[in-house]
Coordinates of C-alpha atoms in Angstrom, one line a residue:
M1000 CA 42.2 -10.4 21.3
R1001 CA 39.5 -8.9 19.0
P1002 CA 38.3 -5.5 20.1
R1003 CA 34.6 -5.2 21.0
S1004 CA 32.4 -3.4 18.6
D1005 CA 29.2 -1.6 19.4
G1006 CA 27.3 -4.8 18.6
D1007 CA 29.1 -6.5 21.5
A1008 CA 27.4 -4.3 24.1
H1009 CA 24.6 -6.9 24.7
R1010 CA 26.8 -9.9 24.7
P1011 CA 28.2 -11.5 27.9
P1012 CA 31.6 -10.0 29.0
P1013 CA 34.7 -12.0 28.1
S1014 CA 36.5 -14.1 30.7
G1015 CA 37.7 -11.8 33.4
G1016 CA 34.7 -9.5 33.0
H1017 CA 32.9 -8.2 36.0
P1018 CA 30.2 -10.6 37.2
G1019 CA 27.7 -7.8 37.7
G1020 CA 27.8 -6.7 34.1
W1021 CA 29.7 -3.9 32.5
W1022 CA 27.6 -1.1 34.2
A1023 CA 28.7 -2.5 37.5
A1024 CA 32.3 -2.8 36.3
A1025 CA 32.2 0.8 35.0
K1026 CA 30.8 2.1 38.3
E1027 CA 33.4 0.2 40.4
T1028 CA 36.3 1.5 38.1
A1029 CA 35.0 5.0 38.2
K1030 CA 34.7 4.9 42.0
E1031 CA 38.4 3.8 42.3
T1032 CA 39.4 6.5 39.8
A1033 CA 37.5 9.1 41.9
K1034 CA 39.3 8.0 45.0
E1035 CA 42.7 8.3 43.3
T1036 CA 41.8 11.7 41.9
A1037 CA 40.9 12.9 45.3
K1038 CA 44.2 11.7 46.8
E1039 CA 46.2 13.4 44.0
T1040 CA 44.4 16.7 43.9
V1041 CA 43.7 17.2 47.6
A1042 CA 46.8 15.8 49.4
S1043 CA 49.8 18.0 49.5
P1044 CA 53.4 16.6 49.3
G1045 CA 53.6 16.7 53.0
G1046 CA 50.5 14.5 53.4
R1047 CA 48.3 17.3 54.7
T1048 CA 45.1 18.2 52.9
V1049 CA 44.7 21.7 51.5
A1050 CA 41.5 23.6 50.8
I1051 CA 41.8 24.0 47.0
P1052 CA 38.8 26.3 46.4
G1053 CA 39.8 28.6 49.2
T1054 CA 43.4 28.7 48.1
T1055 CA 42.3 29.4 44.5
A1056 CA 40.0 32.2 45.6
L1057 CA 42.7 33.7 47.8
G1058 CA 45.3 33.5 45.0
A1059 CA 42.9 35.2 42.6
L1060 CA 42.2 38.0 45.0
V1061 CA 45.9 38.6 45.5
L1062 CA 46.6 38.6 41.8
F1063 CA 43.7 41.1 41.3
F1064 CA 45.2 43.6 43.7
I1065 CA 48.7 43.1 42.1
A1066 CA 47.4 43.6 38.6
S1067 CA 45.3 46.6 39.6
A1068 CA 48.5 48.2 40.9
A1069 CA 50.9 47.1 38.3
L1070 CA 49.0 47.5 35.0
P1071 CA 49.1 51.0 33.4
H1072 CA 45.3 51.3 33.4
G1073 CA 44.7 49.2 36.4
L1074 CA 42.2 46.3 36.4
P1075 CA 38.6 47.5 36.8
V1076 CA 35.9 45.0 38.1
G1077 CA 34.1 45.3 34.7
V1078 CA 37.1 44.0 32.9
V1079 CA 37.4 41.1 35.2
L1080 CA 33.7 40.3 34.7
L1081 CA 34.1 40.4 30.9
G1082 CA 37.1 38.1 31.2
L1083 CA 35.0 35.7 33.2
V1084 CA 32.3 35.7 30.5
I1085 CA 34.8 35.0 27.7
G1086 CA 36.7 32.5 29.9
G1087 CA 33.6 30.6 30.7
L1088 CA 32.8 30.3 27.0
N1089 CA 36.3 29.1 26.2
A1090 CA 36.0 26.6 29.1
L1091 CA 33.3 24.7 27.3
T1092 CA 35.6 24.2 24.3
A1093 CA 38.5 23.3 26.6
L1094 CA 36.4 20.7 28.5
G1095 CA 35.5 19.1 25.1
I1096 CA 39.2 18.9 24.3
V1097 CA 40.0 17.2 27.6
M1098 CA 37.1 14.8 27.4
I1099 CA 38.2 13.6 24.0
Y1100 CA 41.9 13.3 25.0
R1101 CA 41.0 11.3 28.1
A1102 CA 38.7 9.0 26.2
S1103 CA 40.9 8.3 23.2
R1104 CA 44.3 10.1 23.8
V1105 CA 43.6 12.3 20.7
L1106 CA 44.3 16.0 20.5
N1107 CA 41.3 17.2 18.6
F1108 CA 42.4 20.2 16.7
A1109 CA 39.0 20.4 15.0
Q1110 CA 37.3 21.3 18.3
A1111 CA 37.0 25.0 17.6
D1112 CA 35.9 24.6 14.0
I1113 CA 33.1 22.2 14.9
G1114 CA 31.7 25.0 17.0
G1115 CA 32.4 27.6 14.3
L1116 CA 30.3 25.6 11.8
A1117 CA 27.4 25.4 14.2
A1118 CA 27.6 29.1 14.9
G1119 CA 27.7 29.8 11.2
V1120 CA 24.5 27.7 10.7
A1121 CA 22.8 29.6 13.5
I1122 CA 23.7 33.0 11.9
V1123 CA 22.4 31.8 8.6
L1124 CA 19.1 30.6 10.2
V1125 CA 18.6 33.9 12.0
A1126 CA 19.9 36.5 9.5
G1127 CA 19.2 34.6 6.3
K1128 CA 16.0 32.7 7.1
G1129 CA 14.5 34.9 9.7
L1130 CA 14.2 32.1 12.2
P1131 CA 13.8 33.2 15.9
Y1132 CA 17.0 33.2 18.0
F1133 CA 15.8 30.6 20.4
A1134 CA 14.8 28.3 17.5
A1135 CA 18.1 28.7 15.7
L1136 CA 20.3 27.9 18.7
P1137 CA 18.9 24.4 19.2
L1138 CA 19.3 23.7 15.5
G1139 CA 22.9 24.9 15.7
L1140 CA 23.4 22.6 18.7
V1141 CA 22.1 19.7 16.7
V1142 CA 24.6 20.5 14.0
A1143 CA 27.5 20.6 16.5
V1144 CA 26.4 17.3 18.1
A1145 CA 25.9 15.7 14.7
S1146 CA 29.4 17.0 13.6
G1147 CA 31.0 15.3 16.5
A1148 CA 29.1 12.0 15.7
L1149 CA 30.1 12.3 12.1
V1150 CA 33.8 12.8 12.9
D1151 CA 33.7 9.7 15.2
A1152 CA 31.9 7.6 12.6
T1153 CA 34.0 8.5 9.6
V1154 CA 37.4 9.1 11.1
V1155 CA 37.8 8.0 14.7
R1156 CA 36.0 4.7 14.3
R1157 CA 38.0 3.7 11.2
L1158 CA 41.3 4.7 13.0
F1159 CA 40.2 3.3 16.4
N1160 CA 43.2 1.1 16.8
A1161 CA 45.6 3.3 14.8
P1162 CA 48.5 5.1 16.5
R1163 CA 47.3 8.3 18.1
L1164 CA 49.7 10.4 15.9
I1165 CA 47.7 9.4 12.8
V1166 CA 44.3 10.2 14.5
T1167 CA 45.6 13.6 15.7
V1168 CA 46.8 14.5 12.2
A1169 CA 43.4 13.4 10.9
T1170 CA 41.7 15.9 13.1
I1171 CA 43.8 18.6 11.5
G1172 CA 42.3 17.6 8.1
V1173 CA 38.9 17.5 9.7
A1174 CA 39.4 21.1 10.9
Q1175 CA 40.2 22.2 7.3
L1176 CA 37.0 20.6 6.1
F1177 CA 34.9 22.3 8.7
G1178 CA 36.7 25.6 8.0
A1179 CA 35.8 25.3 4.3
G1180 CA 32.2 24.8 5.4
E1181 CA 32.3 28.0 7.5
V1182 CA 33.7 29.9 4.5
A1183 CA 31.1 28.4 2.1
L1184 CA 28.0 29.2 4.2
P1185 CA 27.5 32.8 3.0
A1186 CA 27.5 31.6 -0.6
L1187 CA 24.6 29.3 0.1
F1188 CA 22.4 32.3 0.8
T1189 CA 22.8 35.0 -1.8
K1190 CA 21.2 37.8 0.3
L1191 CA 23.7 37.2 3.1
K1192 CA 27.0 39.0 2.8
P1193 CA 30.2 37.7 4.5
F1194 CA 30.8 39.0 8.0
T1195 CA 27.1 39.0 8.8
V1196 CA 26.5 38.8 12.6
F1197 CA 23.6 38.1 14.9
T1198 CA 22.7 39.0 18.4
T1199 CA 20.4 37.9 21.2
P1200 CA 16.9 39.4 21.4
F1201 CA 17.5 40.8 24.8
T1202 CA 17.8 44.6 25.0
V1203 CA 19.1 44.9 28.5
R1204 CA 22.1 47.2 29.1
F1205 CA 24.1 47.9 32.3
T1206 CA 27.6 49.1 33.2
V1207 CA 30.1 47.5 35.5
G1208 CA 33.1 49.7 35.9
P1209 CA 33.9 51.1 32.5
I1210 CA 32.5 48.1 30.6
V1211 CA 29.0 48.2 29.1
F1212 CA 27.3 44.8 29.1
N1213 CA 24.3 43.9 27.0
G1214 CA 21.9 41.0 26.4
N1215 CA 24.6 38.9 24.7
D1216 CA 26.8 39.0 27.8
V1217 CA 23.8 38.2 30.0
M1218 CA 22.9 35.2 27.9
A1219 CA 26.5 33.9 28.2
L1220 CA 26.5 34.5 32.0
A1221 CA 23.3 32.6 32.4
A1222 CA 23.9 29.7 30.0
V1223 CA 27.5 28.7 30.7
P1224 CA 26.9 27.7 34.4
V1225 CA 23.9 25.7 33.2
F1226 CA 25.9 23.7 30.8
L1227 CA 28.7 23.2 33.3
V1228 CA 26.3 21.9 35.8
G1229 CA 24.7 19.7 33.1
L1230 CA 28.1 18.2 32.2
W1231 CA 28.9 17.6 35.9
W1232 CA 25.5 15.8 36.3
F1233 CA 26.0 13.8 33.1
L1234 CA 29.5 12.5 34.1
L1235 CA 28.7 11.8 37.8
H1236 CA 25.0 10.7 37.8
T1237 CA 24.3 8.9 34.6
D1238 CA 25.4 5.4 33.5
W1239 CA 27.0 6.6 30.3
G1240 CA 28.9 9.3 32.1
T1241 CA 30.1 6.8 34.7
A1242 CA 31.2 4.5 31.9
I1243 CA 33.1 7.3 30.2
R1244 CA 35.0 8.1 33.4
A1245 CA 35.8 4.5 34.0
A1246 CA 37.1 3.9 30.5
A1247 CA 39.1 7.2 30.3
D1248 CA 42.3 5.8 31.8
S1249 CA 42.6 2.6 29.8
G1250 CA 40.4 1.6 26.9
E1251 CA 42.0 -1.8 26.8
Q1252 CA 41.1 -2.6 30.4
A1253 CA 37.6 -1.3 29.8
Q1254 CA 37.2 -3.6 26.9
L1255 CA 38.3 -6.6 29.0
L1256 CA 35.6 -5.6 31.5
G1257 CA 33.0 -5.7 28.7
I1258 CA 32.5 -1.9 28.5
P1259 CA 31.5 -0.8 24.9
V1260 CA 34.4 1.6 24.5
R1261 CA 33.6 2.4 20.8
R1262 CA 30.0 3.4 21.7
L1263 CA 31.4 5.5 24.5
S1264 CA 33.7 7.2 22.0
R1265 CA 30.7 8.2 19.9
I1266 CA 29.0 9.7 22.9
T1267 CA 32.1 11.5 24.0
W1268 CA 32.6 13.1 20.6
M1269 CA 28.9 14.2 20.5
V1270 CA 29.1 15.8 24.0
A1271 CA 32.4 17.5 23.1
G1272 CA 30.9 18.8 19.8
G1273 CA 27.9 20.1 21.6
L1274 CA 30.0 22.0 24.1
S1275 CA 32.0 23.6 21.3
G1276 CA 28.8 24.5 19.5
V1277 CA 27.3 26.2 22.5
A1278 CA 30.6 28.1 23.2
A1279 CA 30.8 29.3 19.6
M1280 CA 27.1 30.3 19.3
L1281 CA 27.2 32.3 22.5
S1282 CA 30.6 33.9 21.9
T1283 CA 29.8 35.0 18.4
P1284 CA 27.6 38.0 19.5
V1285 CA 29.8 38.7 22.5
L1286 CA 33.1 38.9 20.5
G1287 CA 31.5 40.2 17.3
E1288 CA 32.7 37.2 15.3
S1289 CA 30.9 36.9 12.0
L1290 CA 29.8 34.6 9.2
G1291 CA 32.4 33.2 6.8
V1292 CA 35.3 33.6 9.3
V1293 CA 37.2 30.4 10.1
A1294 CA 37.8 29.7 13.8
G1295 CA 41.3 28.3 13.2
P1296 CA 44.3 28.1 15.6
V1297 CA 43.7 31.6 17.0
A1298 CA 40.3 30.5 18.4
L1299 CA 41.8 27.3 19.7
L1300 CA 44.7 28.8 21.5
A1301 CA 43.1 29.8 24.7
P1302 CA 41.1 26.6 25.2
V1303 CA 44.2 24.5 24.5
A1304 CA 46.2 26.5 27.0
A1305 CA 43.6 25.8 29.7
A1306 CA 43.6 22.1 28.8
V1307 CA 47.3 21.9 29.1
I1308 CA 47.2 23.6 32.5
G1309 CA 44.7 20.9 33.5
G1310 CA 47.2 18.3 32.4
M1311 CA 44.7 17.2 29.6
E1312 CA 43.1 15.3 32.5
S1313 CA 41.4 17.4 35.2
L1314 CA 38.1 19.0 34.1
P1315 CA 37.8 21.3 37.2
V1316 CA 41.4 22.6 36.8
T1317 CA 40.8 23.2 33.1
C1318 CA 37.6 25.2 33.8
V1319 CA 39.3 27.4 36.5
A1320 CA 42.3 27.9 34.2
S1321 CA 40.1 29.0 31.4
L1322 CA 38.4 31.6 33.6
G1323 CA 41.8 32.8 34.6
I1324 CA 43.0 33.0 31.0
G1325 CA 39.9 34.9 30.0
V1326 CA 40.6 37.5 32.7
L1327 CA 44.3 37.7 31.7
Q1328 CA 43.3 38.3 28.1
Q1329 CA 40.9 41.1 28.9
A1330 CA 43.5 42.7 31.3
I1331 CA 46.0 42.8 28.5
F1332 CA 43.5 44.2 26.1
W1333 CA 42.5 46.9 28.6
S1334 CA 46.1 48.2 29.1
Y1335 CA 47.6 47.2 25.8
P1336 CA 44.8 47.1 23.2
Q1337 CA 46.5 44.7 20.8
S1338 CA 45.2 41.2 20.5
S1339 CA 48.6 39.9 19.5
S1340 CA 50.1 40.7 22.9
A1341 CA 47.7 38.3 24.5
D1342 CA 48.8 35.6 22.0
V1343 CA 52.4 36.0 23.3
A1344 CA 51.2 35.6 26.9
L1345 CA 49.2 32.5 26.0
F1346 CA 52.2 30.9 24.4
G1347 CA 54.2 31.6 27.5
I1348 CA 51.5 30.0 29.6
V1349 CA 51.5 26.9 27.5
L1350 CA 55.3 26.6 27.6
L1351 CA 55.4 27.1 31.4
A1352 CA 52.6 24.6 32.0
V1353 CA 54.5 22.0 30.1
L1354 CA 57.8 22.9 31.6
F1355 CA 56.6 22.6 35.2
R1356 CA 54.3 19.7 34.7
H1357 CA 55.3 16.5 36.5
R1358 CA 56.6 13.7 34.3
A1359 CA 54.8 11.0 36.3
R1360 CA 51.1 10.2 35.5
S1361 CA 49.6 8.3 38.3
R1362 CA 46.3 7.1 36.8
V1363 CA 47.5 6.4 33.3
D1364 CA 49.8 3.7 32.0
D1365 CA 53.5 4.4 31.6
S1366 CA 53.2 5.6 28.0
G1367 CA 50.6 8.2 28.9
M1368 CA 48.5 6.8 26.0
G1369 CA 45.9 4.9 28.1
G1370 CA 46.4 1.6 26.3
F1371 CA 46.8 3.2 22.9
T1372 CA 50.1 3.6 21.0
A1373 CA 51.5 7.1 20.1
F1374 CA 53.0 6.0 16.8
E1375 CA 54.0 2.9 15.0
E1376 CA 57.5 2.1 14.1
V1377 CA 58.1 1.4 10.4
R1378 CA 60.5 -1.4 9.8
P1379 CA 63.3 -0.6 7.3
V1380 CA 63.5 -2.5 4.0
P1381 CA 65.9 -5.5 4.5
A1382 CA 69.4 -4.9 3.1
A1383 CA 69.2 -8.1 1.0
L1384 CA 66.0 -6.7 -0.7
R1385 CA 67.5 -3.3 -1.3
R1386 CA 70.4 -4.9 -3.2
L1387 CA 68.3 -6.8 -5.6
P1388 CA 69.0 -5.7 -9.3
V1389 CA 65.3 -5.0 -10.0
V1390 CA 65.0 -2.8 -6.9
L1391 CA 68.2 -0.9 -7.7
A1392 CA 67.0 -0.4 -11.3
G1393 CA 63.6 0.8 -10.1
R1394 CA 65.0 3.3 -7.7
G1395 CA 67.4 4.6 -10.3
A1396 CA 64.6 5.0 -12.9
V1397 CA 62.5 6.9 -10.4
V1398 CA 65.4 9.2 -9.5
A1399 CA 66.1 9.8 -13.2
V1400 CA 62.5 10.6 -14.1
C1401 CA 62.2 13.0 -11.1
A1402 CA 65.5 14.7 -12.1
A1403 CA 64.4 15.1 -15.7
V1404 CA 61.1 16.6 -14.8
A1405 CA 62.7 19.0 -12.2
L1406 CA 65.2 20.2 -14.8
A1407 CA 62.7 20.5 -17.6
I1408 CA 60.4 22.8 -15.6
P1409 CA 62.3 26.0 -16.1
L1410 CA 62.6 25.3 -19.8
T1411 CA 58.9 24.8 -20.3
S1412 CA 57.3 27.1 -17.7
S1413 CA 57.3 30.8 -17.1
G1414 CA 55.5 33.4 -15.0
G1415 CA 53.1 32.3 -12.3
H1416 CA 53.7 28.6 -13.0
L1417 CA 57.4 28.9 -12.4
V1418 CA 56.7 30.8 -9.1
A1419 CA 54.4 27.9 -8.1
Y1420 CA 57.1 25.3 -8.8
T1421 CA 59.6 27.4 -6.8
L1422 CA 57.2 27.4 -3.9
M1423 CA 56.9 23.6 -4.2
A1424 CA 60.7 23.2 -3.9
I1425 CA 60.6 25.4 -0.8
Y1426 CA 57.7 23.4 0.7
G1427 CA 59.7 20.3 -0.1
I1428 CA 62.5 21.5 2.3
V1429 CA 59.9 21.9 5.0
A1430 CA 58.6 18.4 4.2
V1431 CA 62.0 17.0 4.7
S1432 CA 62.1 18.3 8.2
L1433 CA 58.7 16.8 8.9
V1434 CA 59.9 13.4 7.6
M1435 CA 62.6 13.6 10.3
L1436 CA 60.3 14.8 13.0
T1437 CA 57.0 13.1 12.3
G1438 CA 58.1 10.1 10.3
W1439 CA 61.1 9.1 12.4
T1440 CA 60.2 10.2 15.9
G1441 CA 56.3 10.1 15.9
Q1442 CA 55.9 13.7 16.9
V1443 CA 53.7 16.3 15.3
S1444 CA 54.7 19.9 14.9
L1445 CA 52.0 22.4 14.0
G1446 CA 54.5 25.3 14.0
Q1447 CA 56.9 24.1 11.4
F1448 CA 56.3 27.1 9.2
A1449 CA 56.7 29.3 12.2
F1450 CA 60.3 28.1 12.5
A1451 CA 60.6 28.7 8.7
A1452 CA 59.2 32.2 9.2
A1453 CA 61.6 32.9 12.0
G1454 CA 64.5 32.0 9.6
G1455 CA 62.8 34.1 6.9
G1456 CA 62.6 37.1 9.2
T1457 CA 66.3 36.7 10.2
T1458 CA 67.3 36.5 6.6
A1459 CA 65.3 39.6 5.6
A1460 CA 66.7 41.6 8.5
L1461 CA 70.3 40.7 7.6
L1462 CA 69.9 41.3 3.9
V1463 CA 68.1 44.6 4.2
H1464 CA 69.7 46.2 7.3
A1465 CA 73.2 44.6 7.5
R1466 CA 73.8 44.1 3.8
A1467 CA 75.0 40.6 4.6
D1468 CA 75.8 38.0 2.0
L1469 CA 73.0 35.6 1.2
L1470 CA 74.9 32.5 2.4
V1471 CA 75.8 34.2 5.7
A1472 CA 72.1 35.1 6.1
L1473 CA 71.0 31.5 5.4
V1474 CA 73.4 30.1 8.0
A1475 CA 72.2 32.6 10.5
A1476 CA 68.6 31.8 9.8
M1477 CA 69.3 28.1 10.3
A1478 CA 71.0 28.8 13.6
V1479 CA 68.1 31.0 14.8
S1480 CA 65.4 28.5 13.8
G1481 CA 67.5 25.6 15.3
V1482 CA 67.9 27.4 18.7
L1483 CA 64.2 28.2 18.8
A1484 CA 63.3 24.6 18.1
V1485 CA 65.5 23.4 21.0
L1486 CA 64.0 26.0 23.4
I1487 CA 60.5 25.0 22.5
G1488 CA 61.0 21.3 21.9
V1489 CA 62.9 20.3 25.0
P1490 CA 60.2 21.3 27.5
A1491 CA 57.5 19.7 25.3
L1492 CA 59.4 16.4 24.9
R1493 CA 59.9 16.0 28.7
L1494 CA 56.4 14.5 28.7
S1495 CA 55.1 11.5 26.9
G1496 CA 52.3 12.0 24.5
L1497 CA 51.7 14.6 21.8
Y1498 CA 52.5 17.8 23.8
L1499 CA 54.9 19.0 21.1
A1500 CA 51.9 19.6 18.8
V1501 CA 50.3 21.8 21.4
V1502 CA 53.4 23.9 22.1
T1503 CA 54.3 24.4 18.5
M1504 CA 50.7 25.5 17.7
A1505 CA 50.9 28.0 20.6
F1506 CA 54.2 29.2 19.2
A1507 CA 52.9 29.6 15.6
V1508 CA 50.1 31.9 16.5
P1509 CA 52.2 34.8 18.1
V1510 CA 54.9 34.4 15.4
S1511 CA 52.3 35.3 12.7
T1512 CA 50.4 37.9 14.7
Y1513 CA 53.2 39.5 16.7
F1514 CA 56.8 38.7 16.0
L1515 CA 56.5 39.0 12.2
S1516 CA 54.1 41.9 12.3
A1517 CA 55.5 45.1 10.8
L1518 CA 53.6 47.0 13.5
Y1519 CA 55.9 45.6 16.3
F1520 CA 59.1 44.4 14.5
P1521 CA 59.4 46.2 11.1
D1522 CA 63.0 45.1 10.7
L1523 CA 61.9 41.4 10.6
A1524 CA 59.1 42.1 8.1
P1525 CA 60.3 44.6 5.5
A1526 CA 57.7 45.5 2.9
S1527 CA 59.9 44.4 0.0
F1528 CA 63.5 44.0 -1.1
L1529 CA 65.5 42.8 -4.1
R1530 CA 67.0 39.3 -4.0
P1531 CA 70.7 39.6 -3.6
K1532 CA 73.3 38.1 -5.9
L1533 CA 74.6 34.6 -4.9
F1534 CA 78.4 34.5 -4.6
G1535 CA 78.3 38.1 -5.8
H1536 CA 77.6 37.0 -9.4
I1537 CA 74.5 34.8 -9.7
D1538 CA 71.4 37.1 -10.1
L1539 CA 68.5 35.5 -8.2
E1540 CA 66.0 38.1 -9.5
S1541 CA 65.6 35.8 -12.5
P1542 CA 62.7 33.4 -11.8
R1543 CA 64.5 30.5 -13.5
T1544 CA 67.7 31.0 -11.6
F1545 CA 65.8 31.3 -8.3
Y1546 CA 64.0 28.1 -9.0
L1547 CA 67.2 26.2 -9.7
C1548 CA 68.7 27.7 -6.5
C1549 CA 65.8 26.4 -4.4
L1550 CA 66.0 23.1 -6.2
V1551 CA 69.7 22.7 -5.3
V1552 CA 68.9 23.6 -1.6
L1553 CA 66.2 20.9 -1.6
L1554 CA 68.7 18.4 -2.9
L1555 CA 71.2 19.4 -0.2
A1556 CA 68.4 19.0 2.4
L1557 CA 67.6 15.5 1.1

């Protein structure tokens, strides 16, 4: 059946459509969805209802007293309030992630960078153009909403029926483009230096516990509840919000009812982009983030953790989880003032949330993709075709040309070029692992270089401190990375969908900021060391020899 385009919105619904029109169908479907949600979130396994808000408040109070007694510096009320401010800002980004995932089963890894670009524009307008703060913020919001619409029009719409794996990978590329825009903003205005910041015009200052709050914090405290209430009103009391909720579980069923799913996708991306823009613009003066700094995975980690706790489905649970994560981060910073410690805690939260999440999904189809497909199986080339002389000759010619080029490189290159070609061979080994993982199983790993880094740290530690042979160190590195992959991959792959991408991204952040930091683990990150001799005789200090060694390992991997 041909999917409905935006132009089909005013046509009669197809056979099987709701007689009252697609608005009536959306409202009826949303009503049934709300009933199911209430049953799932309120009823306990024993059939008795539980007071979720009261239980959450009681649990939070108990955790507060435990943390106050257990942490070295306690947990002052001011630290909790600061955590709620930052957690509320992260909640806006997390809600956008959940909305997009529910609408299109896409993990939008560009969510934080959409907001980062909007915040950069706001800084430029205030600090570079002298525009008033309250005039720059609406313009930044327009940029965020327009960015969401642009992503939907240029990427999501073109890949609407593509496997979700492809669309998810596309959002990674979109994040890189928005990140490039964030970096380029200072260059557009010559009198603005990188790391320029802006603040709210409020001069109020007050102290809660040991924490001094100012107008930036007041602005966030006042604005976040307004936007949360506005999102609640939009989803529950507008026709478009009702249609979005109705179509969230199965786009295919919504299309059969005559609901314009593609137009709803555009609105969802615009709303999610606006939420991310508001969060970034309000958090920039609170956290001291500045112009020309890319948001990246670090900024995305806390919102993604909250979204995973919410099962990529429940907006209220995601919001509460984000507030809790904000308090946890500030509690860690208060007693252990290193940001990387919080990254480790967030990775643990994501892993536990995935590990203890139920496999069953009651309001979504069996695949967990809401009518979409996670990935598309590629059929192998038939054996009869592979044996044709022209095919065999063509493959042989390609292999011969590649081998000739690879062997000619060390004879014709030197210096920095040879180092670049060596890195290409090393990256090729990582690419082989991604062919197995992404190409053959349809899973995305955003922490593949984190596993490579774990192997690198193991190799460095054995070579420098144990004086081990290089081959022994390489085998040990493979074993360490393999065990880590099993420990991280098994919990993520219990669930259908693209949870492996989330878990590996959460793993990659603390690997780079904590585990391979010379501040915490100097043995895994030595400043420098000489390359050892292979088999005791082959000197790898020679750039050509090292290139050929990496090329041989790449061939073995292939």
